[in-house]
Amino acid sequence: MDSTAQDRSANAFRTRTVRAPSTEQLNDIAQRHGLNLDQDELLHYKEDIGKTLLEFDKLEQIVEPRLPVKYPRTPGYQPEPEDNPYNAWYASYFYYPRNEL
């Protein structure tokens, strides 16, 4: 994969999960809940929502910690029909302690 494709795939996950509603959408929401907000109030709420979403963006940038792998997994195998008479297993895996690999 070239660097441009890598940049695009990395940026695909950086889009905001929740988008701020427009003032028209805020007005519709307010009306449905029996609130009559003027334009200044709608803009104030929109600004506050935007600030809150910026904080969510910071949370999404935190790298999730990963624990070290104690017991690596094998690639697995599909069980033989006699080992899987009810076709209940798609794949089987073995886990080995590190000293047994």
Short mmCIF file of N, CA and C in Angstrom, two decimals:
data_model
loop_
_atom_site.label_atom_id
_atom_site.label_comp_id
_atom_site.label_asym_id
_atom_site.label_seq_id
_atom_site.Cartn_x
_atom_site.Cartn_y
_atom_site.Cartn_z
N MET A 1 0.85 -1.18 0.00
CA MET A 1 0.00 0.00 0.00
C MET A 1 0.90 1.23 0.00
N ASP A 2 0.64 2.16 -0.92
CA ASP A 2 1.47 3.36 -0.97
C ASP A 2 1.08 4.32 0.17
N SER A 3 1.91 5.34 0.39
CA SER A 3 1.69 6.24 1.53
C SER A 3 0.38 7.02 1.40
N THR A 4 -0.03 7.36 0.17
CA THR A 4 -1.28 8.09 -0.01
C THR A 4 -2.47 7.23 0.41
N ALA A 5 -2.44 5.96 0.03
CA ALA A 5 -3.52 5.05 0.42
C ALA A 5 -3.54 4.84 1.93
N GLN A 6 -2.35 4.78 2.54
CA GLN A 6 -2.28 4.62 3.99
C GLN A 6 -2.86 5.84 4.69
N ASP A 7 -2.54 7.04 4.17
CA ASP A 7 -3.08 8.26 4.76
C ASP A 7 -4.61 8.28 4.68
N ARG A 8 -5.14 7.86 3.52
CA ARG A 8 -6.59 7.84 3.35
C ARG A 8 -7.24 6.83 4.30
N SER A 9 -6.64 5.64 4.43
CA SER A 9 -7.24 4.64 5.31
C SER A 9 -7.14 5.07 6.77
N ALA A 10 -6.06 5.73 7.15
CA ALA A 10 -5.92 6.23 8.53
C ALA A 10 -6.93 7.33 8.80
N ASN A 11 -7.18 8.20 7.83
CA ASN A 11 -8.12 9.31 8.00
C ASN A 11 -9.56 8.83 8.00
N ALA A 12 -9.82 7.65 7.46
CA ALA A 12 -11.18 7.14 7.43
C ALA A 12 -11.73 6.96 8.83
N PHE A 13 -10.87 6.69 9.80
CA PHE A 13 -11.31 6.49 11.17
C PHE A 13 -11.22 7.76 11.99
N ARG A 14 -10.84 8.86 11.40
CA ARG A 14 -10.72 10.12 12.13
C ARG A 14 -11.93 11.03 11.92
N THR A 15 -12.91 10.56 11.19
CA THR A 15 -14.09 11.38 11.00
C THR A 15 -14.89 11.38 12.29
N ARG A 16 -15.54 12.45 12.55
CA ARG A 16 -16.29 12.60 13.79
C ARG A 16 -17.48 11.64 13.79
N THR A 17 -17.61 10.91 14.87
CA THR A 17 -18.69 9.94 15.00
C THR A 17 -20.03 10.64 15.12
N VAL A 18 -20.07 11.69 15.91
CA VAL A 18 -21.30 12.44 16.13
C VAL A 18 -21.10 13.84 15.57
N ARG A 19 -21.99 14.25 14.72
CA ARG A 19 -21.88 15.59 14.11
C ARG A 19 -22.84 16.55 14.81
N ALA A 20 -22.42 17.80 14.91
CA ALA A 20 -23.27 18.83 15.52
C ALA A 20 -24.47 19.10 14.62
N PRO A 21 -25.64 19.23 15.19
CA PRO A 21 -26.82 19.54 14.37
C PRO A 21 -26.79 20.99 13.89
N SER A 22 -27.44 21.21 12.77
CA SER A 22 -27.55 22.58 12.25
C SER A 22 -28.55 23.34 13.11
N THR A 23 -28.60 24.65 12.94
CA THR A 23 -29.57 25.44 13.71
C THR A 23 -31.00 25.04 13.35
N GLU A 24 -31.23 24.67 12.10
CA GLU A 24 -32.57 24.22 11.68
C GLU A 24 -32.93 22.91 12.39
N GLN A 25 -31.97 22.00 12.48
CA GLN A 25 -32.22 20.74 13.18
C GLN A 25 -32.45 20.98 14.66
N LEU A 26 -31.67 21.88 15.26
CA LEU A 26 -31.87 22.22 16.67
C LEU A 26 -33.26 22.81 16.90
N ASN A 27 -33.69 23.66 15.99
CA ASN A 27 -35.01 24.26 16.11
C ASN A 27 -36.09 23.19 16.03
N ASP A 28 -35.93 22.23 15.11
CA ASP A 28 -36.91 21.14 14.98
C ASP A 28 -36.97 20.33 16.27
N ILE A 29 -35.80 20.02 16.83
CA ILE A 29 -35.74 19.25 18.08
C ILE A 29 -36.42 20.02 19.21
N ALA A 30 -36.10 21.30 19.29
CA ALA A 30 -36.70 22.14 20.34
C ALA A 30 -38.21 22.18 20.20
N GLN A 31 -38.71 22.35 18.99
CA GLN A 31 -40.15 22.41 18.75
C GLN A 31 -40.83 21.11 19.15
N ARG A 32 -40.19 19.96 18.83
CA ARG A 32 -40.76 18.66 19.19
C ARG A 32 -40.87 18.48 20.70
N HIS A 33 -40.01 19.16 21.44
CA HIS A 33 -40.04 19.07 22.90
C HIS A 33 -40.74 20.26 23.54
N GLY A 34 -41.47 21.02 22.74
CA GLY A 34 -42.26 22.12 23.26
C GLY A 34 -41.46 23.34 23.67
N LEU A 35 -40.26 23.52 23.12
CA LEU A 35 -39.44 24.68 23.44
C LEU A 35 -39.47 25.67 22.29
N ASN A 36 -39.63 26.92 22.61
CA ASN A 36 -39.58 27.97 21.60
C ASN A 36 -38.31 28.77 21.82
N LEU A 37 -37.29 28.51 21.00
CA LEU A 37 -36.00 29.18 21.14
C LEU A 37 -35.83 30.20 20.02
N ASP A 38 -35.32 31.37 20.38
CA ASP A 38 -35.03 32.35 19.33
C ASP A 38 -33.67 32.02 18.69
N GLN A 39 -33.31 32.77 17.66
CA GLN A 39 -32.10 32.49 16.89
C GLN A 39 -30.84 32.57 17.76
N ASP A 40 -30.78 33.55 18.66
CA ASP A 40 -29.61 33.67 19.55
C ASP A 40 -29.45 32.45 20.45
N GLU A 41 -30.56 31.96 20.98
CA GLU A 41 -30.50 30.77 21.83
C GLU A 41 -30.07 29.54 21.04
N LEU A 42 -30.58 29.42 19.82
CA LEU A 42 -30.18 28.29 18.98
C LEU A 42 -28.68 28.33 18.68
N LEU A 43 -28.17 29.52 18.37
CA LEU A 43 -26.74 29.65 18.09
C LEU A 43 -25.91 29.34 19.33
N HIS A 44 -26.40 29.77 20.49
CA HIS A 44 -25.70 29.49 21.74
C HIS A 44 -25.63 27.97 21.98
N TYR A 45 -26.76 27.28 21.82
CA TYR A 45 -26.77 25.83 22.00
C TYR A 45 -25.88 25.14 20.98
N LYS A 46 -25.91 25.61 19.74
CA LYS A 46 -25.08 25.01 18.70
C LYS A 46 -23.59 25.17 19.07
N GLU A 47 -23.21 26.33 19.58
CA GLU A 47 -21.82 26.56 19.99
C GLU A 47 -21.44 25.65 21.15
N ASP A 48 -22.34 25.50 22.13
CA ASP A 48 -22.06 24.62 23.26
C ASP A 48 -21.93 23.16 22.83
N ILE A 49 -22.77 22.72 21.91
CA ILE A 49 -22.70 21.35 21.40
C ILE A 49 -21.37 21.15 20.68
N GLY A 50 -20.96 22.14 19.90
CA GLY A 50 -19.68 22.04 19.19
C GLY A 50 -18.51 21.90 20.15
N LYS A 51 -18.53 22.66 21.25
CA LYS A 51 -17.46 22.56 22.25
C LYS A 51 -17.44 21.17 22.90
N THR A 52 -18.61 20.65 23.18
CA THR A 52 -18.71 19.32 23.77
C THR A 52 -18.16 18.26 22.82
N LEU A 53 -18.49 18.38 21.54
CA LEU A 53 -18.01 17.40 20.57
C LEU A 53 -16.50 17.48 20.39
N LEU A 54 -15.91 18.65 20.56
CA LEU A 54 -14.45 18.76 20.51
C LEU A 54 -13.82 17.94 21.63
N GLU A 55 -14.46 17.93 22.78
CA GLU A 55 -13.96 17.11 23.89
C GLU A 55 -14.06 15.63 23.55
N PHE A 56 -15.13 15.23 22.87
CA PHE A 56 -15.25 13.85 22.42
C PHE A 56 -14.15 13.50 21.44
N ASP A 57 -13.78 14.43 20.58
CA ASP A 57 -12.69 14.19 19.63
C ASP A 57 -11.39 13.90 20.37
N LYS A 58 -11.17 14.60 21.49
CA LYS A 58 -9.97 14.34 22.29
C LYS A 58 -9.99 12.92 22.84
N LEU A 59 -11.15 12.46 23.27
CA LEU A 59 -11.26 11.10 23.79
C LEU A 59 -10.94 10.07 22.72
N GLU A 60 -11.37 10.33 21.50
CA GLU A 60 -11.13 9.38 20.42
C GLU A 60 -9.66 9.31 20.02
N GLN A 61 -8.86 10.29 20.40
CA GLN A 61 -7.43 10.29 20.07
C GLN A 61 -6.61 9.50 21.08
N ILE A 62 -7.21 9.14 22.20
CA ILE A 62 -6.48 8.38 23.22
C ILE A 62 -6.23 6.98 22.68
N VAL A 63 -4.98 6.54 22.81
CA VAL A 63 -4.62 5.20 22.34
C VAL A 63 -5.03 4.18 23.40
N GLU A 64 -5.75 3.17 22.95
CA GLU A 64 -6.19 2.14 23.87
C GLU A 64 -5.01 1.28 24.29
N PRO A 65 -4.82 1.08 25.58
CA PRO A 65 -3.69 0.26 26.01
C PRO A 65 -3.88 -1.20 25.60
N ARG A 66 -2.78 -1.85 25.29
CA ARG A 66 -2.82 -3.26 24.92
C ARG A 66 -1.97 -4.06 25.89
N LEU A 67 -2.53 -5.14 26.34
CA LEU A 67 -1.81 -6.02 27.25
C LEU A 67 -0.89 -6.93 26.44
N PRO A 68 0.23 -7.35 27.03
CA PRO A 68 1.11 -8.28 26.31
C PRO A 68 0.40 -9.62 26.14
N VAL A 69 0.71 -10.29 25.04
CA VAL A 69 0.10 -11.59 24.76
C VAL A 69 0.83 -12.65 25.56
N LYS A 70 0.12 -13.31 26.47
CA LYS A 70 0.73 -14.37 27.28
C LYS A 70 0.70 -15.70 26.53
N TYR A 71 -0.42 -15.97 25.88
CA TYR A 71 -0.59 -17.25 25.21
C TYR A 71 -1.02 -16.99 23.77
N PRO A 72 -0.07 -17.01 22.83
CA PRO A 72 -0.44 -16.74 21.44
C PRO A 72 -1.37 -17.81 20.89
N ARG A 73 -2.22 -17.39 19.99
CA ARG A 73 -3.19 -18.30 19.39
C ARG A 73 -2.63 -18.87 18.09
N THR A 74 -2.89 -20.13 17.84
CA THR A 74 -2.50 -20.74 16.57
C THR A 74 -3.48 -20.29 15.51
N PRO A 75 -3.15 -20.48 14.22
CA PRO A 75 -4.10 -20.07 13.17
C PRO A 75 -5.41 -20.82 13.23
N GLY A 76 -5.44 -21.97 13.88
CA GLY A 76 -6.67 -22.74 14.00
C GLY A 76 -6.87 -23.68 12.83
N TYR A 77 -7.91 -24.47 12.92
CA TYR A 77 -8.21 -25.44 11.86
C TYR A 77 -9.70 -25.72 11.89
N GLN A 78 -10.23 -26.21 10.78
CA GLN A 78 -11.62 -26.63 10.75
C GLN A 78 -11.67 -28.07 11.23
N PRO A 79 -12.53 -28.38 12.20
CA PRO A 79 -12.57 -29.74 12.72
C PRO A 79 -13.08 -30.72 11.66
N GLU A 80 -12.63 -31.95 11.78
CA GLU A 80 -13.07 -33.02 10.89
C GLU A 80 -14.53 -33.33 11.18
N PRO A 81 -15.28 -33.84 10.19
CA PRO A 81 -16.71 -34.14 10.42
C PRO A 81 -16.94 -35.08 11.61
N GLU A 82 -16.06 -36.06 11.83
CA GLU A 82 -16.27 -36.98 12.95
C GLU A 82 -16.04 -36.29 14.30
N ASP A 83 -15.26 -35.20 14.30
CA ASP A 83 -15.06 -34.42 15.52
C ASP A 83 -16.14 -33.36 15.72
N ASN A 84 -16.97 -33.17 14.70
CA ASN A 84 -17.97 -32.11 14.71
C ASN A 84 -19.28 -32.65 14.13
N PRO A 85 -19.90 -33.66 14.74
CA PRO A 85 -21.07 -34.32 14.14
C PRO A 85 -22.28 -33.40 13.98
N TYR A 86 -22.40 -32.37 14.79
CA TYR A 86 -23.55 -31.47 14.72
C TYR A 86 -23.24 -30.16 14.00
N ASN A 87 -22.06 -30.10 13.42
CA ASN A 87 -21.63 -28.91 12.68
C ASN A 87 -21.75 -27.65 13.55
N ALA A 88 -21.38 -27.78 14.80
CA ALA A 88 -21.50 -26.67 15.76
C ALA A 88 -20.24 -25.83 15.82
N TRP A 89 -19.13 -26.32 15.29
CA TRP A 89 -17.86 -25.61 15.36
C TRP A 89 -17.44 -25.16 13.97
N TYR A 90 -17.04 -23.91 13.85
CA TYR A 90 -16.50 -23.42 12.59
C TYR A 90 -14.99 -23.61 12.55
N ALA A 91 -14.35 -23.34 13.69
CA ALA A 91 -12.90 -23.48 13.78
C ALA A 91 -12.53 -23.80 15.22
N SER A 92 -11.40 -24.42 15.39
CA SER A 92 -10.86 -24.72 16.71
C SER A 92 -9.49 -24.08 16.83
N TYR A 93 -9.13 -23.71 18.03
CA TYR A 93 -7.84 -23.06 18.29
C TYR A 93 -7.19 -23.70 19.50
N PHE A 94 -5.89 -23.67 19.52
CA PHE A 94 -5.13 -24.12 20.67
C PHE A 94 -4.39 -22.94 21.26
N TYR A 95 -4.32 -22.92 22.56
CA TYR A 95 -3.56 -21.91 23.28
C TYR A 95 -2.45 -22.61 24.04
N TYR A 96 -1.23 -22.16 23.84
CA TYR A 96 -0.09 -22.78 24.50
C TYR A 96 0.61 -21.77 25.38
N PRO A 97 1.04 -22.17 26.58
CA PRO A 97 1.91 -21.28 27.34
C PRO A 97 3.21 -21.06 26.57
N ARG A 98 3.83 -19.94 26.77
CA ARG A 98 5.03 -19.59 25.99
C ARG A 98 6.11 -20.65 26.05
N ASN A 99 6.29 -21.29 27.19
CA ASN A 99 7.37 -22.26 27.29
C ASN A 99 7.08 -23.56 26.54
N GLU A 100 5.86 -23.72 26.03
CA GLU A 100 5.51 -24.93 25.28
C GLU A 100 5.53 -24.73 23.78
N LEU A 101 5.84 -23.55 23.30
CA LEU A 101 5.84 -23.30 21.84
C LEU A 101 7.05 -23.87 21.19
#
